[in-house]
Coordinates of C-alpha atoms in Angstrom, one line a residue:
M29 CA -11.2 16.7 -33.1
Y30 CA -10.0 17.5 -36.3
L31 CA -8.7 20.6 -35.5
A32 CA -7.0 19.5 -32.2
I33 CA -5.0 16.6 -34.3
R34 CA -4.1 18.5 -37.2
E35 CA -2.3 21.4 -34.6
M36 CA -0.4 18.4 -32.7
R37 CA 0.8 17.1 -36.2
F38 CA 1.7 21.1 -37.2
A39 CA 3.8 21.8 -33.9
K40 CA 5.1 18.3 -33.1
G41 CA 8.5 19.3 -31.2
R42 CA 6.4 21.6 -29.2
Y43 CA 4.1 18.7 -27.8
A44 CA 6.7 16.6 -27.6
L45 CA 7.8 18.0 -25.1
I46 CA 5.1 18.6 -22.9
A47 CA 4.1 14.8 -23.5
T48 CA 7.7 14.4 -22.4
I49 CA 6.9 16.2 -19.7
M50 CA 3.9 14.4 -18.5
V51 CA 5.7 10.6 -19.0
L52 CA 8.2 12.1 -16.2
V53 CA 5.4 13.0 -14.2
S54 CA 3.1 9.9 -14.6
F55 CA 6.1 7.7 -14.1
L56 CA 7.3 9.2 -10.8
V57 CA 3.3 8.7 -9.1
L58 CA 2.8 5.2 -10.5
F59 CA 6.2 4.4 -9.8
V60 CA 5.6 6.5 -5.6
T61 CA 1.8 4.9 -6.0
G62 CA 3.5 1.5 -6.1
L63 CA 6.7 2.0 -3.7
A64 CA 3.5 3.4 -1.4
Q65 CA 1.9 0.1 -2.0
G66 CA 4.3 -2.6 -1.2
L67 CA 5.8 -0.7 1.8
S68 CA 2.5 -1.1 3.3
Y69 CA 1.6 -4.4 2.3
D70 CA 5.5 -5.4 3.4
N71 CA 4.8 -3.5 6.3
A72 CA 1.5 -5.3 7.4
A73 CA 1.5 -8.3 5.4
S74 CA 0.8 -10.6 8.3
I75 CA -1.9 -9.0 9.3
K76 CA -4.1 -8.7 5.6
N77 CA -3.4 -12.2 5.2
M78 CA -5.6 -13.4 7.9
A79 CA -8.9 -14.2 7.2
A80 CA -9.6 -12.1 10.9
T81 CA -12.2 -9.5 10.6
H82 CA -11.6 -8.1 13.8
F83 CA -9.0 -8.6 17.1
V84 CA -9.9 -8.1 20.7
L85 CA -7.8 -6.6 22.8
E86 CA -7.0 -5.1 26.4
Q87 CA -8.3 -2.0 27.1
D88 CA -6.4 1.0 26.7
S89 CA -3.2 -0.7 24.7
N90 CA -3.8 2.1 21.8
H91 CA -4.9 -0.1 19.3
R92 CA -1.3 -2.6 19.7
F93 CA -0.7 -6.2 19.8
T94 CA 2.5 -5.7 21.7
R95 CA 0.6 -3.7 24.7
S96 CA -1.6 -5.8 25.0
Q97 CA -2.5 -9.0 27.1
V98 CA -5.4 -11.0 27.1
G99 CA -6.6 -14.3 28.8
Q100 CA -7.9 -17.6 28.4
Q101 CA -11.5 -16.3 30.1
E102 CA -11.6 -13.6 27.1
L103 CA -10.5 -16.1 24.7
D104 CA -13.1 -18.4 26.3
E105 CA -16.1 -16.2 26.5
A106 CA -15.1 -14.4 22.3
R107 CA -15.9 -18.6 21.3
A108 CA -19.0 -18.5 23.3
V109 CA -20.6 -15.8 21.0
V110 CA -19.0 -15.9 17.6
G111 CA -18.0 -19.6 17.6
Q112 CA -15.7 -21.9 18.6
D113 CA -13.6 -22.1 15.4
N114 CA -14.6 -18.1 15.1
A115 CA -12.6 -16.8 17.5
E116 CA -8.2 -17.7 17.7
P117 CA -5.7 -16.7 20.2
L118 CA -2.5 -14.6 18.5
G119 CA 0.2 -13.9 20.5
V120 CA 3.1 -11.1 18.7
R121 CA 6.5 -10.4 20.2
M122 CA 9.1 -8.6 18.3
T123 CA 12.7 -10.0 19.0
T124 CA 16.0 -10.8 17.9
V125 CA 16.9 -14.7 16.4
S126 CA 21.0 -15.6 15.4
P127 CA 21.8 -19.1 13.6
A128 CA 23.2 -21.0 15.8
E129 CA 27.4 -21.2 15.6
D130 CA 26.8 -17.9 14.1
T131 CA 26.9 -13.8 15.4
Q132 CA 24.8 -12.1 12.3
K133 CA 21.5 -10.8 14.7
I134 CA 18.6 -10.8 12.5
D135 CA 15.4 -8.4 13.8
V136 CA 12.0 -10.6 13.1
T137 CA 8.2 -10.3 14.8
L138 CA 7.2 -13.8 16.7
F139 CA 3.6 -15.0 15.7
M140 CA 1.9 -17.5 18.1
V141 CA -1.1 -19.4 15.9
N142 CA -2.5 -22.3 16.3
P143 CA -1.3 -24.7 13.6
G144 CA -4.3 -26.2 11.2
S145 CA -6.4 -23.2 12.2
W146 CA -7.5 -20.3 10.1
L147 CA -4.9 -18.1 11.4
A148 CA -2.0 -20.9 10.0
P149 CA -0.3 -19.4 6.6
T150 CA 0.3 -22.0 4.1
V151 CA 3.6 -22.9 4.1
T152 CA 5.0 -22.8 0.6
D153 CA 8.5 -25.6 1.5
G154 CA 9.8 -27.8 4.2
K155 CA 6.7 -29.2 6.6
A156 CA 4.0 -27.2 8.5
I157 CA 4.5 -27.9 12.1
T158 CA 2.1 -29.2 14.8
A159 CA 0.4 -28.4 17.9
Q160 CA 3.1 -30.8 19.4
S161 CA 6.1 -30.0 17.3
A162 CA 8.5 -29.7 19.8
G163 CA 11.3 -26.6 19.4
Q164 CA 10.3 -26.1 15.7
V165 CA 9.1 -23.3 13.6
V166 CA 8.3 -21.9 10.6
V167 CA 9.4 -18.9 9.1
D168 CA 9.2 -16.5 6.2
Q169 CA 11.1 -16.2 3.0
K170 CA 12.8 -13.7 3.3
L171 CA 15.5 -15.1 6.1
A172 CA 16.5 -17.2 3.4
K173 CA 18.5 -14.3 2.2
S174 CA 20.6 -14.5 5.7
G175 CA 21.6 -17.6 5.0
V176 CA 18.7 -19.5 6.9
T177 CA 17.3 -23.2 5.5
I178 CA 15.8 -25.8 6.3
G179 CA 17.2 -27.5 9.5
T180 CA 18.4 -24.4 10.8
V181 CA 18.5 -23.4 14.8
L182 CA 17.8 -20.2 15.7
V183 CA 18.5 -18.7 18.4
D184 CA 16.7 -16.2 20.8
Q185 CA 18.6 -13.5 21.9
A186 CA 16.4 -12.5 24.8
S187 CA 15.4 -15.5 26.2
G188 CA 18.1 -18.0 24.6
T189 CA 15.3 -20.5 23.5
E190 CA 16.6 -22.2 21.0
W191 CA 14.1 -23.3 17.4
T192 CA 14.6 -25.4 14.5
V193 CA 13.2 -24.3 10.8
S194 CA 10.9 -27.1 10.0
G195 CA 9.3 -24.4 6.8
F196 CA 9.0 -21.8 4.7
V197 CA 6.4 -19.4 4.5
Q198 CA 6.3 -16.6 2.0
N199 CA 4.9 -12.7 1.8
E200 CA 4.7 -13.0 6.0
S201 CA 5.9 -9.7 7.8
F202 CA 5.1 -7.4 10.4
S203 CA 6.8 -3.6 10.7
H204 CA 9.3 -4.5 7.6
A205 CA 10.5 -7.9 9.4
P206 CA 10.0 -11.7 8.8
V207 CA 7.4 -13.3 10.5
V208 CA 8.0 -16.7 12.4
F209 CA 5.4 -19.0 13.5
L210 CA 5.4 -20.8 16.5
N211 CA 2.6 -23.1 18.3
E212 CA 1.2 -22.2 22.1
Q213 CA 3.2 -25.1 23.4
E214 CA 6.6 -22.6 22.6
W215 CA 4.7 -19.5 23.3
L216 CA 4.1 -21.2 26.5
A217 CA 7.9 -22.2 27.1
L218 CA 9.0 -18.9 26.1
Q219 CA 6.2 -17.2 28.7
A220 CA 8.0 -19.7 31.7
G221 CA 11.5 -18.7 30.0
S222 CA 12.1 -22.3 29.3
R223 CA 10.9 -25.7 27.5
A224 CA 10.3 -27.0 30.6
G225 CA 8.7 -24.8 32.5
A226 CA 5.0 -24.3 32.9
V227 CA 2.4 -21.4 32.4
S228 CA -1.1 -21.9 34.5
T229 CA -3.1 -18.8 32.8
P230 CA -1.6 -18.3 29.5
E231 CA -1.2 -14.7 27.6
Y232 CA -1.6 -13.8 24.1
N233 CA -1.9 -10.2 22.6
A234 CA -5.3 -10.7 20.5
I235 CA -7.5 -12.5 19.9
A236 CA -8.7 -13.0 15.9
V237 CA -12.4 -13.1 15.3
K238 CA -14.5 -14.1 12.3
G239 CA -17.6 -12.8 12.9
A240 CA -20.4 -10.9 11.8
D241 CA -21.2 -6.7 13.0
D242 CA -23.8 -8.5 14.8
Q243 CA -21.5 -10.3 16.4
V244 CA -19.9 -7.7 17.0
S245 CA -22.1 -6.3 19.1
S246 CA -22.5 -8.8 21.5
L247 CA -18.8 -9.7 21.7
S248 CA -18.2 -5.9 23.4
A249 CA -20.7 -6.5 25.7
A250 CA -19.5 -9.3 27.0
L251 CA -16.1 -8.3 27.0
P252 CA -16.4 -4.8 28.4
K253 CA -12.7 -4.5 29.7
T254 CA -11.1 -5.3 26.1
E255 CA -11.8 -3.1 22.5
I256 CA -12.2 -4.5 19.6
I257 CA -10.5 -2.9 16.8
T258 CA -11.0 -3.9 12.6
K259 CA -8.1 -4.9 11.2
S260 CA -7.5 -1.9 9.0
D261 CA -7.4 -0.2 12.9
A262 CA -4.8 -2.8 13.4
V263 CA -2.7 -2.8 10.5
S264 CA -2.3 1.5 11.3
A265 CA -1.5 1.2 14.8
I266 CA 1.7 -0.9 13.7
P267 CA 4.8 1.7 14.7
G268 CA 5.3 3.7 12.0
Y269 CA 2.6 2.8 9.5
K270 CA 0.7 5.5 9.2
E271 CA 3.7 7.9 9.1
E272 CA 5.1 5.7 6.7
Q273 CA 2.6 6.2 4.4
G274 CA 1.8 9.8 5.0
S275 CA 4.6 10.6 3.7
L276 CA 4.5 8.5 0.6
L277 CA 1.2 9.6 -0.1
M278 CA 1.9 13.7 0.3
M279 CA 4.3 12.9 -2.2
I280 CA 1.5 11.3 -4.5
A281 CA -0.6 14.5 -3.8
F282 CA 1.9 17.0 -4.6
L283 CA 2.2 15.2 -8.0
Y284 CA -0.8 14.9 -8.8
V285 CA -0.5 19.2 -8.5
I286 CA 2.8 19.7 -9.6
S287 CA 1.8 17.6 -12.7
A288 CA -1.8 19.8 -13.0
F289 CA 0.0 22.8 -13.0
V290 CA 2.8 22.3 -15.0
L291 CA 0.0 21.0 -17.3
A292 CA -1.8 24.2 -17.1
V293 CA 1.5 26.3 -17.6
F294 CA 2.0 24.9 -20.8
F295 CA -1.1 24.9 -22.4
Y296 CA -2.4 28.5 -21.4
V297 CA 1.2 29.8 -23.0
I298 CA 0.1 28.0 -26.2
T299 CA -3.4 29.6 -25.3
I300 CA -2.2 32.8 -25.7
Q301 CA 0.6 32.5 -28.4
K302 CA -2.5 31.1 -30.3
T303 CA -4.8 34.3 -29.1
S304 CA -5.2 35.7 -32.9
Q305 CA -5.2 32.7 -34.5
F306 CA -8.5 31.9 -32.4
G307 CA -9.9 35.1 -33.0
I308 CA -9.7 34.5 -36.7
L309 CA -11.9 31.0 -36.1
K310 CA -14.0 33.0 -34.1
A311 CA -15.0 35.5 -36.5
I312 CA -15.2 32.8 -39.5
G313 CA -18.0 31.4 -37.1
T314 CA -16.3 28.8 -35.3
R315 CA -17.8 28.3 -31.4
N316 CA -16.9 28.6 -28.4
G317 CA -17.3 24.9 -27.4
Y318 CA -15.6 23.0 -30.3
L319 CA -13.0 25.5 -29.2
A320 CA -12.7 24.5 -26.0
G321 CA -13.3 21.2 -27.1
S322 CA -10.0 21.2 -28.8
V323 CA -7.8 22.2 -26.5
S324 CA -9.3 19.6 -23.8
L325 CA -8.9 16.7 -26.2
Q326 CA -5.7 17.8 -27.0
V327 CA -4.5 17.4 -23.4
L328 CA -6.5 14.4 -22.9
L329 CA -4.7 12.4 -26.0
L330 CA -1.7 13.5 -24.1
S331 CA -2.2 12.6 -20.7
V332 CA -3.6 8.9 -22.2
G333 CA -0.5 8.5 -24.3
S334 CA 2.1 9.9 -21.7
L335 CA 0.3 7.2 -19.2
V336 CA 0.3 4.2 -21.7
I337 CA 4.0 4.3 -22.1
S338 CA 4.4 5.2 -18.6
V339 CA 3.0 2.1 -17.8
L340 CA 5.6 0.1 -19.3
L341 CA 7.8 1.9 -18.5
V342 CA 6.9 0.9 -14.5
R343 CA 6.5 -2.9 -15.8
L344 CA 9.5 -2.7 -17.2
F345 CA 10.8 -1.3 -14.0
E346 CA 9.4 -3.9 -11.9
S347 CA 10.7 -6.6 -13.6
V348 CA 14.7 -5.8 -12.9
L349 CA 13.8 -4.3 -9.3
P350 CA 15.7 -7.0 -7.1
A351 CA 13.3 -8.9 -4.3
S352 CA 14.5 -7.0 -1.4
M353 CA 12.6 -3.7 -2.6
P354 CA 9.0 -3.5 -2.0
F355 CA 6.6 -3.2 -4.9
Q356 CA 3.1 -3.7 -5.8
L357 CA 1.2 -2.1 -8.1
G358 CA -2.4 -4.0 -8.7
A359 CA -5.2 -3.1 -11.6
S360 CA -7.0 -2.1 -9.5
T361 CA -4.6 0.6 -7.7
L362 CA -3.2 1.2 -11.2
A363 CA -6.3 2.1 -12.7
L364 CA -7.2 4.0 -9.8
T365 CA -4.3 6.1 -10.5
C366 CA -4.0 6.5 -14.2
A367 CA -8.2 8.0 -13.7
L368 CA -7.0 10.4 -11.5
F369 CA -3.5 11.8 -13.2
I370 CA -6.5 12.0 -16.2
L371 CA -8.7 13.5 -13.9
M372 CA -5.8 16.7 -12.6
S373 CA -4.6 16.9 -15.7
M374 CA -8.0 17.9 -17.0
A375 CA -8.3 20.1 -14.7
G376 CA -5.3 21.4 -15.3
S377 CA -6.6 22.6 -19.0
L378 CA -9.9 24.7 -17.5
F379 CA -8.2 27.2 -17.4
S380 CA -6.8 27.3 -20.9
V381 CA -10.5 26.5 -21.8
W382 CA -11.6 29.4 -20.5
K383 CA -9.4 31.6 -21.5
V384 CA -10.2 30.0 -25.2
T385 CA -13.7 31.2 -24.2
K386 CA -13.2 34.9 -23.5
I387 CA -11.2 35.6 -26.8
D388 CA -13.1 39.2 -28.8
A389 CA -12.5 37.9 -32.6
L390 CA -12.2 41.6 -33.2
D391 CA -9.7 42.2 -30.7
A392 CA -7.1 39.1 -31.7
I393 CA -7.7 40.2 -35.1
G394 CA -7.2 44.0 -34.9
R395 CA -3.8 43.0 -33.2
T396 CA -3.0 40.6 -35.8
A397 CA -3.8 43.6 -38.3
A398 CA -1.7 46.1 -36.2

């Protein structure tokens, strides 16, 4: 430890350069990780926020809500297996709305949930809708940036149906589109084409279920013409989710590899430059383990120090980022990212450690004498 710190104090410029590069790389790793987590949450926030453990979808729907149709019969059978309060209908529809007397068009996702159920979100502003609320919806707070306020009338571009905004919810989005929540009465009216119409056989896109694994197995047997998927499966099936996350995860993986490679090259060059010094130390009896530990400690100190600075920079950037930019870096994700970065940095130092152990004291001293 003494040798490692003393050498770093002696060659401040050299190690400051390495530290600067590591700060930049680790900052980029943390920032892209936070961006990936933020985009993941923004893409599927409404599904992730649900207390459901599984979803019942139509067979061959490829795990996608918008391709599935289930009816009242499937809902009744699901409730018979998991309990009346543990199965709730869910409707999902992508559409475009416009505030009344406004030409602005807003892409949204309609979610049909039973008000008061465990699927219904918490209203943060205004009032919640009830099962009897006619022509009223609650919407995600993002719509406020488009000029939507409580009392705004939204017009569905596809059907011409009008809804009045009665309240706002937070962090409710699907496929990067803000969610508009409506009750079953409005959902059935939307299916019929008008509020005055009647639908004899209501259809939903999915049935949200809270149940244990044994109940799910029984549910599969009771509903053979359906597919039962987990919440993670439902999230992964959202259009563009896997492609978006796959691209970002590939970038993060390459950043880890690049950081390890850059660190390996820097320390290998430094090790070659210090071959004669290492040879002299070996000649006076210094063990390989001590020298290898010195190199490893230098890498560890640089990695930890650069991560501390990077975390502070990321938190600073997070505080000034616009609210429209999805960015999330929770404590668990931050800890895992830092641990992986340190692990890759230590892996990058192994080549230098191997080189140190292979240095022959007599050859090194001979080269110095020459």
